[in-house]
Amino acid sequence: MNVIVIGAGVAGAATAIALRRLGLEVTVYEAYAEPAGQVGSFLSLASNGLRVLRSLGVLEEVQRAGIDVPRQRMWSGSGKLLGDVPRGRPGGDALHSVTLMRGALVEVLRAEAVAAGAVVVTGERLVDVTTVEEGGVRAEFASGRTARASLLVGADGIWSATRTLLAPHAPTPEYAGLYSISGVAEGIETPPGVFNLTFARGGAFLHLAAPGDRVWWSAQVPGATEPEPGLTDEERLQHLAGLYRHDQVPSAILAATTALHRPTPMHRLGAVPVRHDDRIVLIGDAAHPVGAGQGASMALEDALVLARSLAAEPSVAAALAAYEATRSARVATMVKASSDNRDAKTAGPLARRMRDLVMPLGIRLFYARATAWLYTHDCGELPAARPAADGQRRSGASGGHWVSG
C-alpha cells in the first residue's frame, strides 16, 4: 500500500516514520520549497508524546536535541511560588519532559523519515484531491504534478488545505485573543531543569535555562487584535517591557534579551464536522489544534494510532473508522483543557488574585489526579511490518530521499 502525506511538520514526519516502520510506501509533500531550518520558538514534549517517540525509535535523538526538564514551577506576578510539580509527567515517571526548538524536532523527525525510506517532495502545494474509480485517491498540486495512493493523510496544520477539500463547510481558524512572542536572554541566573511559568499582569510568561548561559523565554500576551506587523525587534521589546513593567523576573529577562522571534497569533478552530472519509484522514492541527503545551505530543499520538489502526484493520476505510473511534474522546478532552488553559492566561485582575490564593492548595490536593489522564496515556507499540506479498514492491527501506518540486 502506498500513502501520500501532506505536510512535513511534526505530524507529517512522524506519520511517515510510523508507516515506513510498517513497510508501507510513503511520499510526503511539503508546500514550502525549503522546509528545513530553525523556524519558530521552543516547544515541550510531555511523557505521553515521548512514549510515542520511543515506539518510533527516535526518543534518544530527540532527547539529545533538547533540554531535560524534570520540574515545573508556577509563580505569581509578585514572585510568590504557587506550585512546584513534575514537568509534563506524573510523579515518579523517569521519562522527563524535553524542551527543544521546534525546528530541531522537525529536523530529527524528517531525517529519520528519510532514513526509513520515505520520499519527501518540497515546494508542492495541494490544490485538489479526488477518489479514483479503481480505489484510492488522486492528489493534484499547484505545480501541475499529480500523485495517486491508497490513502492520503492531511498533516498540513491549522490552515490545512486538505481539511478544506475534505470538508468544504468546516470552520476556519479564528484569532483566540492571545499571541505568543519569544526570545533568548543572556546573563540571567536561572536554575537548570526547571520550566518556569509566571502568571504575570502582562500575560503568562515562560522561561527556562538553556545551554550557554542563556534563557529561553516566551510571553503569551492577551490582545484584542493580532500583533501589529512591521514593528522592529526594538519596538516589540519596548512594548513588552511596558506590559511586564510590574513583574520583576519577566522585566529582568526582557531587559537582557539578545534575540527575538516573530510573534505568533494563537488561533482556535471549531469542531471539524468531517475528519476522515474512506481514503482521506486529518491528523494533528489539521483536525484539532490544541495548546497547553500538548500540540506536538498530540500530533505524535495521532501518527502512532493511525499506523496501529492501519496495521490492525482489513481495509483503509475500516482503519480510518477505528482511528477516529480511538482518538475522538481523548482529543475532545484535550481541546476542552486547552480552552481552559487559554482562558486562565487571559484572566482579569480579580481572577488573578483568586488564582494566586487558591492555586497552591489546589496543586497540592488535585494536580496529580487532574493530569493523570493526560500524562499516563500510552498509545502502545508499533507492530512488526507485514511481509510483502509475492510481486508486491516495497520502496527503499534502507533510505528515502528529498525531491524539489
mmCIF file of C-alpha atoms in Angstrom:
data_model
loop_
_atom_site.group_PDB
_atom_site.id
_atom_site.type_symbol
_atom_site.label_atom_id
_atom_site.label_comp_id
_atom_site.label_asym_id
_atom_site.label_seq_id
_atom_site.Cartn_x
_atom_site.Cartn_y
_atom_site.Cartn_z
ATOM 1 C CA MET A 1 0.000 0.000 0.000
ATOM 2 C CA ASN A 2 1.238 3.483 -0.806
ATOM 3 C CA VAL A 3 0.413 6.605 1.196
ATOM 4 C CA ILE A 4 0.535 10.331 0.464
ATOM 5 C CA VAL A 5 1.233 12.557 3.467
ATOM 6 C CA ILE A 6 0.537 16.281 3.090
ATOM 7 C CA GLY A 7 2.839 18.348 5.302
ATOM 8 C CA ALA A 8 6.351 17.633 6.568
ATOM 9 C CA GLY A 9 5.992 19.105 10.061
ATOM 10 C CA VAL A 10 5.825 17.150 13.313
ATOM 11 C CA ALA A 11 2.606 15.283 12.440
ATOM 12 C CA GLY A 12 3.589 14.524 8.860
ATOM 13 C CA ALA A 13 7.149 13.431 9.582
ATOM 14 C CA ALA A 14 6.070 11.235 12.498
ATOM 15 C CA THR A 15 3.388 9.633 10.327
ATOM 16 C CA ALA A 16 5.971 8.930 7.642
ATOM 17 C CA ILE A 17 8.225 7.195 10.182
ATOM 18 C CA ALA A 18 5.398 5.108 11.621
ATOM 19 C CA LEU A 19 4.089 3.977 8.234
ATOM 20 C CA ARG A 20 7.553 3.170 6.916
ATOM 21 C CA ARG A 21 8.108 1.049 10.032
ATOM 22 C CA LEU A 22 5.096 -0.959 8.821
ATOM 23 C CA GLY A 23 6.673 -1.338 5.391
ATOM 24 C CA LEU A 24 4.261 0.961 3.519
ATOM 25 C CA GLU A 25 5.377 3.199 0.669
ATOM 26 C CA VAL A 26 5.242 6.826 1.826
ATOM 27 C CA THR A 27 5.652 10.096 -0.072
ATOM 28 C CA VAL A 28 5.469 13.347 1.881
ATOM 29 C CA TYR A 29 4.532 16.540 0.024
ATOM 30 C CA GLU A 30 5.551 19.816 1.662
ATOM 31 C CA ALA A 31 4.341 23.202 0.410
ATOM 32 C CA TYR A 32 7.486 25.088 1.379
ATOM 33 C CA ALA A 33 10.406 24.858 -1.013
ATOM 34 C CA GLU A 34 12.932 24.698 1.842
ATOM 35 C CA PRO A 35 11.260 23.347 4.968
ATOM 36 C CA ALA A 36 14.405 22.685 6.991
ATOM 37 C CA GLY A 37 15.979 25.076 9.471
ATOM 38 C CA GLN A 38 15.207 26.638 12.833
ATOM 39 C CA VAL A 39 11.769 28.144 12.307
ATOM 40 C CA GLY A 40 9.707 29.242 15.289
ATOM 41 C CA SER A 41 10.297 29.079 19.010
ATOM 42 C CA PHE A 42 10.682 26.238 21.507
ATOM 43 C CA LEU A 43 8.135 23.603 22.405
ATOM 44 C CA SER A 44 7.872 20.927 25.074
ATOM 45 C CA LEU A 45 7.140 17.224 24.834
ATOM 46 C CA ALA A 46 5.405 15.577 27.763
ATOM 47 C CA SER A 47 5.713 11.932 28.759
ATOM 48 C CA ASN A 48 2.786 10.835 26.578
ATOM 49 C CA GLY A 49 4.484 12.252 23.476
ATOM 50 C CA LEU A 50 7.873 10.901 24.494
ATOM 51 C CA ARG A 51 6.442 7.381 24.735
ATOM 52 C CA VAL A 52 5.375 7.696 21.098
ATOM 53 C CA LEU A 53 8.901 8.744 20.120
ATOM 54 C CA ARG A 54 10.218 5.692 21.941
ATOM 55 C CA SER A 55 7.812 3.477 19.975
ATOM 56 C CA LEU A 56 9.017 5.092 16.743
ATOM 57 C CA GLY A 57 12.659 4.538 17.714
ATOM 58 C CA VAL A 58 13.681 8.221 17.802
ATOM 59 C CA LEU A 59 13.441 9.097 21.503
ATOM 60 C CA GLU A 60 17.176 9.317 22.158
ATOM 61 C CA GLU A 61 17.782 11.535 19.119
ATOM 62 C CA VAL A 62 15.104 13.981 20.286
ATOM 63 C CA GLN A 63 16.403 13.963 23.858
ATOM 64 C CA ARG A 64 19.891 14.834 22.591
ATOM 65 C CA ALA A 65 18.466 17.743 20.578
ATOM 66 C CA GLY A 66 16.687 19.265 23.574
ATOM 67 C CA ILE A 67 16.854 20.113 27.254
ATOM 68 C CA ASP A 68 15.911 17.702 30.029
ATOM 69 C CA VAL A 69 13.277 19.478 32.177
ATOM 70 C CA PRO A 70 12.130 17.387 35.162
ATOM 71 C CA ARG A 71 10.326 20.159 37.126
ATOM 72 C CA GLN A 72 7.826 22.953 36.580
ATOM 73 C CA ARG A 73 7.354 25.906 38.909
ATOM 74 C CA MET A 74 4.421 28.275 38.777
ATOM 75 C CA TRP A 75 4.736 31.812 40.077
ATOM 76 C CA SER A 76 2.515 34.797 40.683
ATOM 77 C CA GLY A 77 3.479 38.091 39.102
ATOM 78 C CA SER A 78 4.689 39.264 42.530
ATOM 79 C CA GLY A 79 7.141 36.356 42.725
ATOM 80 C CA LYS A 80 5.135 34.086 45.044
ATOM 81 C CA LEU A 81 5.694 30.379 44.361
ATOM 82 C CA LEU A 82 2.298 28.865 43.575
ATOM 83 C CA GLY A 83 3.384 25.314 42.834
ATOM 84 C CA ASP A 84 6.334 23.006 42.114
ATOM 85 C CA VAL A 85 5.367 19.860 40.186
ATOM 86 C CA PRO A 86 6.887 17.291 37.822
ATOM 87 C CA ARG A 87 7.024 18.788 34.335
ATOM 88 C CA GLY A 88 4.760 17.040 31.844
ATOM 89 C CA ARG A 89 4.752 13.706 33.669
ATOM 90 C CA PRO A 90 3.309 12.001 36.734
ATOM 91 C CA GLY A 91 5.481 11.922 39.833
ATOM 92 C CA GLY A 92 7.933 9.068 39.755
ATOM 93 C CA ASP A 93 7.967 8.785 35.955
ATOM 94 C CA ALA A 94 11.612 8.710 34.859
ATOM 95 C CA LEU A 95 10.687 9.932 31.381
ATOM 96 C CA HIS A 96 11.375 13.643 31.850
ATOM 97 C CA SER A 97 9.840 16.328 29.706
ATOM 98 C CA VAL A 98 12.038 17.612 26.873
ATOM 99 C CA THR A 99 12.054 21.221 25.669
ATOM 100 C CA LEU A 100 13.656 21.980 22.306
ATOM 101 C CA MET A 101 13.380 24.306 19.364
ATOM 102 C CA ARG A 102 10.521 23.350 17.063
ATOM 103 C CA GLY A 103 12.890 23.311 14.095
ATOM 104 C CA ALA A 104 15.203 20.879 15.874
ATOM 105 C CA LEU A 105 12.354 18.433 16.494
ATOM 106 C CA VAL A 106 11.172 18.624 12.900
ATOM 107 C CA GLU A 107 14.705 18.123 11.567
ATOM 108 C CA VAL A 108 15.186 14.983 13.675
ATOM 109 C CA LEU A 109 11.856 13.523 12.548
ATOM 110 C CA ARG A 110 12.361 14.366 8.866
ATOM 111 C CA ALA A 111 15.840 12.889 8.841
ATOM 112 C CA GLU A 112 14.538 9.673 10.398
ATOM 113 C CA ALA A 113 11.631 9.521 7.936
ATOM 114 C CA VAL A 114 14.026 9.742 5.001
ATOM 115 C CA ALA A 115 16.395 7.222 6.575
ATOM 116 C CA ALA A 116 13.423 4.864 6.976
ATOM 117 C CA GLY A 117 12.663 5.108 3.252
ATOM 118 C CA ALA A 118 10.118 7.921 2.902
ATOM 119 C CA VAL A 119 10.357 10.265 -0.081
ATOM 120 C CA VAL A 120 9.959 13.969 0.753
ATOM 121 C CA VAL A 121 8.909 16.291 -2.083
ATOM 122 C CA THR A 122 9.197 20.004 -1.331
ATOM 123 C CA GLY A 123 7.595 23.032 -2.967
ATOM 124 C CA GLU A 124 4.319 21.218 -3.739
ATOM 125 C CA ARG A 125 1.061 22.780 -2.561
ATOM 126 C CA LEU A 126 -2.081 20.601 -2.602
ATOM 127 C CA VAL A 127 -4.980 22.072 -4.597
ATOM 128 C CA ASP A 128 -7.348 19.142 -5.141
ATOM 129 C CA VAL A 129 -7.944 15.531 -4.147
ATOM 130 C CA THR A 130 -10.419 13.106 -5.684
ATOM 131 C CA THR A 131 -11.358 9.461 -5.261
ATOM 132 C CA VAL A 132 -10.417 7.315 -8.258
ATOM 133 C CA GLU A 133 -12.664 4.564 -9.613
ATOM 134 C CA GLU A 134 -10.219 1.727 -9.006
ATOM 135 C CA GLY A 135 -9.831 2.699 -5.364
ATOM 136 C CA GLY A 136 -7.546 5.210 -3.673
ATOM 137 C CA VAL A 137 -7.124 8.930 -4.223
ATOM 138 C CA ARG A 138 -5.617 11.264 -6.768
ATOM 139 C CA ALA A 139 -3.872 14.386 -5.452
ATOM 140 C CA GLU A 140 -3.247 17.446 -7.599
ATOM 141 C CA PHE A 141 -0.694 20.132 -6.788
ATOM 142 C CA ALA A 142 -0.328 23.755 -7.828
ATOM 143 C CA SER A 143 2.683 22.898 -9.987
ATOM 144 C CA GLY A 144 0.603 20.523 -12.122
ATOM 145 C CA ARG A 145 2.089 17.414 -10.516
ATOM 146 C CA THR A 146 -0.356 14.609 -9.716
ATOM 147 C CA ALA A 147 0.009 11.570 -7.477
ATOM 148 C CA ARG A 148 -2.099 8.521 -6.653
ATOM 149 C CA ALA A 149 -2.189 6.500 -3.463
ATOM 150 C CA SER A 150 -4.327 4.174 -1.372
ATOM 151 C CA LEU A 151 -4.536 6.747 1.426
ATOM 152 C CA LEU A 152 -3.969 10.487 1.835
ATOM 153 C CA VAL A 153 -3.066 11.857 5.275
ATOM 154 C CA GLY A 154 -3.667 15.571 5.832
ATOM 155 C CA ALA A 155 -0.983 16.668 8.292
ATOM 156 C CA ASP A 156 -0.782 20.227 6.983
ATOM 157 C CA GLY A 157 -1.510 22.231 10.117
ATOM 158 C CA ILE A 158 -4.178 24.619 11.279
ATOM 159 C CA TRP A 159 -4.506 26.254 7.837
ATOM 160 C CA SER A 160 -4.928 22.818 6.253
ATOM 161 C CA ALA A 161 -5.711 22.680 2.544
ATOM 162 C CA THR A 162 -6.645 19.024 2.998
ATOM 163 C CA ARG A 163 -9.333 19.944 5.553
ATOM 164 C CA THR A 164 -10.906 22.436 3.144
ATOM 165 C CA LEU A 165 -11.016 19.814 0.383
ATOM 166 C CA LEU A 166 -12.364 17.079 2.642
ATOM 167 C CA ALA A 167 -14.902 19.243 4.483
ATOM 168 C CA PRO A 168 -15.628 22.431 2.495
ATOM 169 C CA HIS A 169 -18.030 23.665 5.191
ATOM 170 C CA ALA A 170 -15.588 23.147 8.054
ATOM 171 C CA PRO A 171 -14.938 26.184 10.268
ATOM 172 C CA THR A 172 -11.907 28.323 9.618
ATOM 173 C CA PRO A 173 -9.369 29.278 12.287
ATOM 174 C CA GLU A 174 -10.165 32.375 14.345
ATOM 175 C CA TYR A 175 -7.798 34.516 16.381
ATOM 176 C CA ALA A 176 -8.108 33.427 20.023
ATOM 177 C CA GLY A 177 -7.312 36.781 21.639
ATOM 178 C CA LEU A 178 -3.793 35.705 22.576
ATOM 179 C CA TYR A 179 -0.419 35.772 20.870
ATOM 180 C CA SER A 180 2.995 34.493 21.824
ATOM 181 C CA ILE A 181 6.347 36.103 21.288
ATOM 182 C CA SER A 182 9.612 34.565 22.392
ATOM 183 C CA GLY A 183 13.299 35.195 22.544
ATOM 184 C CA VAL A 184 16.672 34.477 24.091
ATOM 185 C CA ALA A 185 18.226 36.339 27.022
ATOM 186 C CA GLU A 186 21.745 36.105 28.405
ATOM 187 C CA GLY A 187 23.289 36.574 31.816
ATOM 188 C CA ILE A 188 20.164 35.846 33.882
ATOM 189 C CA GLU A 189 20.778 33.280 36.610
ATOM 190 C CA THR A 190 18.178 30.543 36.206
ATOM 191 C CA PRO A 191 18.148 27.087 37.830
ATOM 192 C CA PRO A 192 18.598 24.358 35.192
ATOM 193 C CA GLY A 193 15.987 21.691 34.598
ATOM 194 C CA VAL A 194 13.048 23.880 35.653
ATOM 195 C CA PHE A 195 10.265 25.182 33.420
ATOM 196 C CA ASN A 196 9.013 28.418 34.983
ATOM 197 C CA LEU A 197 5.507 29.755 34.360
ATOM 198 C CA THR A 198 4.725 33.201 35.738
ATOM 199 C CA PHE A 199 1.114 34.382 35.791
ATOM 200 C CA ALA A 200 2.116 37.994 35.237
ATOM 201 C CA ARG A 201 -0.091 41.032 34.780
ATOM 202 C CA GLY A 202 1.008 41.380 31.170
ATOM 203 C CA GLY A 203 0.216 37.746 30.372
ATOM 204 C CA ALA A 204 1.665 34.324 31.103
ATOM 205 C CA PHE A 205 5.467 34.355 30.887
ATOM 206 C CA LEU A 206 7.527 31.174 30.402
ATOM 207 C CA HIS A 207 11.265 30.773 30.833
ATOM 208 C CA LEU A 208 13.917 28.119 31.377
ATOM 209 C CA ALA A 209 17.682 27.807 31.423
ATOM 210 C CA ALA A 210 19.227 26.914 28.057
ATOM 211 C CA PRO A 211 22.797 25.927 27.145
ATOM 212 C CA GLY A 212 25.459 28.624 27.040
ATOM 213 C CA ASP A 213 24.241 30.724 29.993
ATOM 214 C CA ARG A 214 21.142 31.635 28.032
ATOM 215 C CA VAL A 215 17.468 31.758 28.916
ATOM 216 C CA TRP A 216 14.699 30.793 26.526
ATOM 217 C CA TRP A 217 11.535 32.741 27.194
ATOM 218 C CA SER A 218 8.059 33.162 25.762
ATOM 219 C CA ALA A 219 5.407 35.749 26.568
ATOM 220 C CA GLN A 220 1.766 34.847 25.936
ATOM 221 C CA VAL A 221 0.064 38.191 25.611
ATOM 222 C CA PRO A 222 -3.696 38.835 25.587
ATOM 223 C CA GLY A 223 -4.698 41.178 22.791
ATOM 224 C CA ALA A 224 -7.993 42.105 21.167
ATOM 225 C CA THR A 225 -6.298 42.124 17.766
ATOM 226 C CA GLU A 226 -3.416 40.202 16.276
ATOM 227 C CA PRO A 227 0.070 41.683 16.849
ATOM 228 C CA GLU A 228 0.847 44.612 14.617
ATOM 229 C CA PRO A 229 3.053 43.613 11.666
ATOM 230 C CA GLY A 230 6.074 45.608 10.602
ATOM 231 C CA LEU A 231 7.391 46.557 14.052
ATOM 232 C CA THR A 232 11.117 46.279 14.687
ATOM 233 C CA ASP A 233 12.505 43.987 17.365
ATOM 234 C CA GLU A 234 13.355 47.043 19.458
ATOM 235 C CA GLU A 235 9.775 48.317 19.219
ATOM 236 C CA ARG A 236 8.373 44.923 20.180
ATOM 237 C CA LEU A 237 10.697 44.679 23.176
ATOM 238 C CA GLN A 238 9.724 48.174 24.293
ATOM 239 C CA HIS A 239 6.066 47.185 24.109
ATOM 240 C CA LEU A 240 6.688 44.023 26.128
ATOM 241 C CA ALA A 241 8.739 45.937 28.677
ATOM 242 C CA GLY A 242 5.732 48.177 29.250
ATOM 243 C CA LEU A 243 3.347 45.240 29.622
ATOM 244 C CA TYR A 244 5.581 43.453 32.156
ATOM 245 C CA ARG A 245 6.922 46.512 33.997
ATOM 246 C CA HIS A 246 5.256 45.383 37.257
ATOM 247 C CA ASP A 247 6.711 41.852 37.120
ATOM 248 C CA GLN A 248 10.278 41.572 38.359
ATOM 249 C CA VAL A 249 11.515 38.378 36.697
ATOM 250 C CA PRO A 250 9.928 38.902 33.259
ATOM 251 C CA SER A 251 11.185 42.500 33.271
ATOM 252 C CA ALA A 252 14.747 41.418 34.007
ATOM 253 C CA ILE A 253 14.682 38.750 31.294
ATOM 254 C CA LEU A 254 13.277 41.130 28.704
ATOM 255 C CA ALA A 255 15.970 43.674 29.552
ATOM 256 C CA ALA A 256 18.643 41.006 28.959
ATOM 257 C CA THR A 257 17.184 39.758 25.671
ATOM 258 C CA THR A 258 19.635 39.374 22.795
ATOM 259 C CA ALA A 259 17.409 37.712 20.183
ATOM 260 C CA LEU A 260 13.711 37.937 19.429
ATOM 261 C CA HIS A 261 11.437 35.623 17.432
ATOM 262 C CA ARG A 262 8.500 36.975 15.498
ATOM 263 C CA PRO A 263 5.116 36.881 17.264
ATOM 264 C CA THR A 264 2.715 34.019 16.621
ATOM 265 C CA PRO A 265 -1.039 34.648 16.891
ATOM 266 C CA MET A 266 -2.878 31.795 18.595
ATOM 267 C CA HIS A 267 -5.999 30.527 16.869
ATOM 268 C CA ARG A 268 -8.974 28.418 17.825
ATOM 269 C CA LEU A 269 -10.805 26.122 15.438
ATOM 270 C CA GLY A 270 -14.387 24.995 15.852
ATOM 271 C CA ALA A 271 -15.218 21.306 15.719
ATOM 272 C CA VAL A 272 -14.404 19.890 12.285
ATOM 273 C CA PRO A 273 -17.536 18.008 11.150
ATOM 274 C CA VAL A 274 -15.675 15.529 8.915
ATOM 275 C CA ARG A 275 -12.185 14.364 9.846
ATOM 276 C CA HIS A 276 -11.983 11.397 7.504
ATOM 277 C CA ASP A 277 -13.719 9.515 4.729
ATOM 278 C CA ASP A 278 -12.783 6.132 3.297
ATOM 279 C CA ARG A 279 -9.449 7.320 1.840
ATOM 280 C CA ILE A 280 -8.527 10.665 3.468
ATOM 281 C CA VAL A 281 -7.816 11.453 7.112
ATOM 282 C CA LEU A 282 -6.831 14.605 9.017
ATOM 283 C CA ILE A 283 -4.360 14.457 11.884
ATOM 284 C CA GLY A 284 -2.650 16.932 14.224
ATOM 285 C CA ASP A 285 -3.562 20.600 13.971
ATOM 286 C CA ALA A 286 -5.378 19.990 10.682
ATOM 287 C CA ALA A 287 -8.044 18.140 12.683
ATOM 288 C CA HIS A 288 -7.826 19.514 16.223
ATOM 289 C CA PRO A 289 -5.386 22.311 17.115
ATOM 290 C CA VAL A 290 -4.600 22.270 20.826
ATOM 291 C CA GLY A 291 -2.393 24.313 23.103
ATOM 292 C CA ALA A 292 -1.482 23.769 26.737
ATOM 293 C CA GLY A 293 1.954 22.509 25.678
ATOM 294 C CA GLN A 294 0.404 19.427 24.032
ATOM 295 C CA GLY A 295 0.251 20.275 20.325
ATOM 296 C CA ALA A 296 3.317 18.265 19.348
ATOM 297 C CA SER A 297 2.574 15.380 21.719
ATOM 298 C CA MET A 298 -0.992 15.043 20.408
ATOM 299 C CA ALA A 299 0.268 15.056 16.817
ATOM 300 C CA LEU A 300 2.689 12.262 17.707
ATOM 301 C CA GLU A 301 -0.112 10.270 19.325
ATOM 302 C CA ASP A 302 -2.209 10.689 16.170
ATOM 303 C CA ALA A 303 0.599 9.336 13.988
ATOM 304 C CA LEU A 304 1.114 6.207 16.080
ATOM 305 C CA VAL A 305 -2.597 5.421 16.499
ATOM 306 C CA LEU A 306 -3.156 5.837 12.746
ATOM 307 C CA ALA A 307 -0.318 3.420 11.982
ATOM 308 C CA ARG A 308 -1.609 0.877 14.514
ATOM 309 C CA SER A 309 -5.110 1.124 13.040
ATOM 310 C CA LEU A 310 -3.834 0.533 9.515
ATOM 311 C CA ALA A 311 -1.882 -2.498 10.710
ATOM 312 C CA ALA A 312 -4.853 -3.997 12.576
ATOM 313 C CA GLU A 313 -7.780 -3.465 10.198
ATOM 314 C CA PRO A 314 -8.559 -5.275 6.930
ATOM 315 C CA SER A 315 -9.140 -2.140 4.841
ATOM 316 C CA VAL A 316 -8.229 1.533 4.740
ATOM 317 C CA ALA A 317 -11.840 2.529 5.407
ATOM 318 C CA ALA A 318 -12.061 0.292 8.472
ATOM 319 C CA ALA A 319 -8.701 1.576 9.720
ATOM 320 C CA LEU A 320 -9.777 5.215 9.487
ATOM 321 C CA ALA A 321 -13.019 4.470 11.318
ATOM 322 C CA ALA A 322 -11.054 2.671 14.041
ATOM 323 C CA TYR A 323 -8.590 5.561 14.259
ATOM 324 C CA GLU A 324 -11.418 8.071 14.754
ATOM 325 C CA ALA A 325 -13.078 5.897 17.384
ATOM 326 C CA THR A 326 -9.811 5.570 19.279
ATOM 327 C CA ARG A 327 -8.878 9.249 19.198
ATOM 328 C CA SER A 328 -12.154 11.183 19.381
ATOM 329 C CA ALA A 329 -12.835 11.165 23.131
ATOM 330 C CA ARG A 330 -9.228 11.925 24.116
ATOM 331 C CA VAL A 331 -8.933 14.723 21.582
ATOM 332 C CA ALA A 332 -12.218 16.270 22.754
ATOM 333 C CA THR A 333 -10.979 16.262 26.346
ATOM 334 C CA MET A 334 -7.684 17.822 25.278
ATOM 335 C CA VAL A 335 -9.414 20.570 23.277
ATOM 336 C CA LYS A 336 -11.502 21.447 26.347
ATOM 337 C CA ALA A 337 -8.383 21.503 28.546
ATOM 338 C CA SER A 338 -6.641 23.724 26.002
ATOM 339 C CA SER A 339 -9.526 26.198 26.045
ATOM 340 C CA ASP A 340 -9.492 26.302 29.857
ATOM 341 C CA ASN A 341 -5.727 26.834 29.805
ATOM 342 C CA ARG A 342 -6.064 29.721 27.369
ATOM 343 C CA ASP A 343 -8.793 31.338 29.478
ATOM 344 C CA ALA A 344 -6.562 31.123 32.574
ATOM 345 C CA LYS A 345 -3.833 33.019 30.732
ATOM 346 C CA THR A 346 -6.201 35.865 29.846
ATOM 347 C CA ALA A 347 -7.661 36.260 33.354
ATOM 348 C CA GLY A 348 -8.517 39.721 34.651
ATOM 349 C CA PRO A 349 -7.251 41.315 37.912
ATOM 350 C CA LEU A 350 -9.892 39.752 40.198
ATOM 351 C CA ALA A 351 -9.465 36.289 38.670
ATOM 352 C CA ARG A 352 -5.682 36.594 39.026
ATOM 353 C CA ARG A 353 -5.989 37.385 42.742
ATOM 354 C CA MET A 354 -8.315 34.450 43.314
ATOM 355 C CA ARG A 355 -5.969 32.164 41.383
ATOM 356 C CA ASP A 356 -2.989 33.231 43.469
ATOM 357 C CA LEU A 357 -4.933 32.406 46.634
ATOM 358 C CA VAL A 358 -6.432 29.091 45.555
ATOM 359 C CA MET A 359 -3.782 27.569 43.281
ATOM 360 C CA PRO A 360 -1.219 26.490 45.927
ATOM 361 C CA LEU A 361 -3.858 24.408 47.732
ATOM 362 C CA GLY A 362 -5.359 23.107 44.505
ATOM 363 C CA ILE A 363 -1.994 21.949 43.204
ATOM 364 C CA ARG A 364 -1.212 20.076 46.409
ATOM 365 C CA LEU A 365 -4.593 18.347 46.540
ATOM 366 C CA PHE A 366 -5.662 17.806 42.944
ATOM 367 C CA TYR A 367 -2.855 18.333 40.401
ATOM 368 C CA ALA A 368 -1.608 14.733 40.197
ATOM 369 C CA ARG A 369 -5.092 13.265 39.748
ATOM 370 C CA ALA A 370 -6.218 16.016 37.392
ATOM 371 C CA THR A 371 -3.324 15.438 34.973
ATOM 372 C CA ALA A 372 -3.003 11.642 35.195
ATOM 373 C CA TRP A 373 -5.336 11.081 32.200
ATOM 374 C CA LEU A 374 -3.004 13.177 30.062
ATOM 375 C CA TYR A 375 0.488 12.134 31.058
ATOM 376 C CA THR A 376 -0.008 8.423 31.747
ATOM 377 C CA HIS A 377 -1.614 7.738 28.369
ATOM 378 C CA ASP A 378 0.206 5.120 26.305
ATOM 379 C CA CYS A 379 -0.678 4.585 22.636
ATOM 380 C CA GLY A 380 1.137 1.250 22.538
ATOM 381 C CA GLU A 381 3.827 -0.101 20.259
ATOM 382 C CA LEU A 382 4.068 -0.428 16.512
ATOM 383 C CA PRO A 383 3.513 -3.971 15.273
ATOM 384 C CA ALA A 384 6.128 -5.629 13.097
ATOM 385 C CA ALA A 385 5.998 -4.842 9.395
ATOM 386 C CA ARG A 386 3.854 -7.190 7.376
ATOM 387 C CA PRO A 387 5.750 -9.398 4.888
ATOM 388 C CA ALA A 388 5.374 -8.219 1.302
ATOM 389 C CA ALA A 389 3.063 -10.363 -0.817
ATOM 390 C CA ASP A 390 4.516 -12.072 -3.870
ATOM 391 C CA GLY A 391 5.227 -9.479 -6.519
ATOM 392 C CA GLN A 392 4.459 -6.550 -4.201
ATOM 393 C CA ARG A 393 7.090 -3.819 -4.237
ATOM 394 C CA ARG A 394 8.358 -2.241 -1.024
ATOM 395 C CA SER A 395 10.141 1.059 -1.549
ATOM 396 C CA GLY A 396 13.623 1.850 -0.191
ATOM 397 C CA ALA A 397 13.574 0.522 3.348
ATOM 398 C CA SER A 398 17.233 1.405 3.604
ATOM 399 C CA GLY A 399 16.724 5.072 2.810
ATOM 400 C CA GLY A 400 14.466 7.571 1.083
ATOM 401 C CA HIS A 401 15.333 10.892 -0.483
ATOM 402 C CA TRP A 402 14.363 14.529 -0.983
ATOM 403 C CA VAL A 403 12.869 15.872 -4.214
ATOM 404 C CA SER A 404 12.438 19.554 -5.095
ATOM 405 C CA GLY A 405 9.051 20.225 -6.633
#
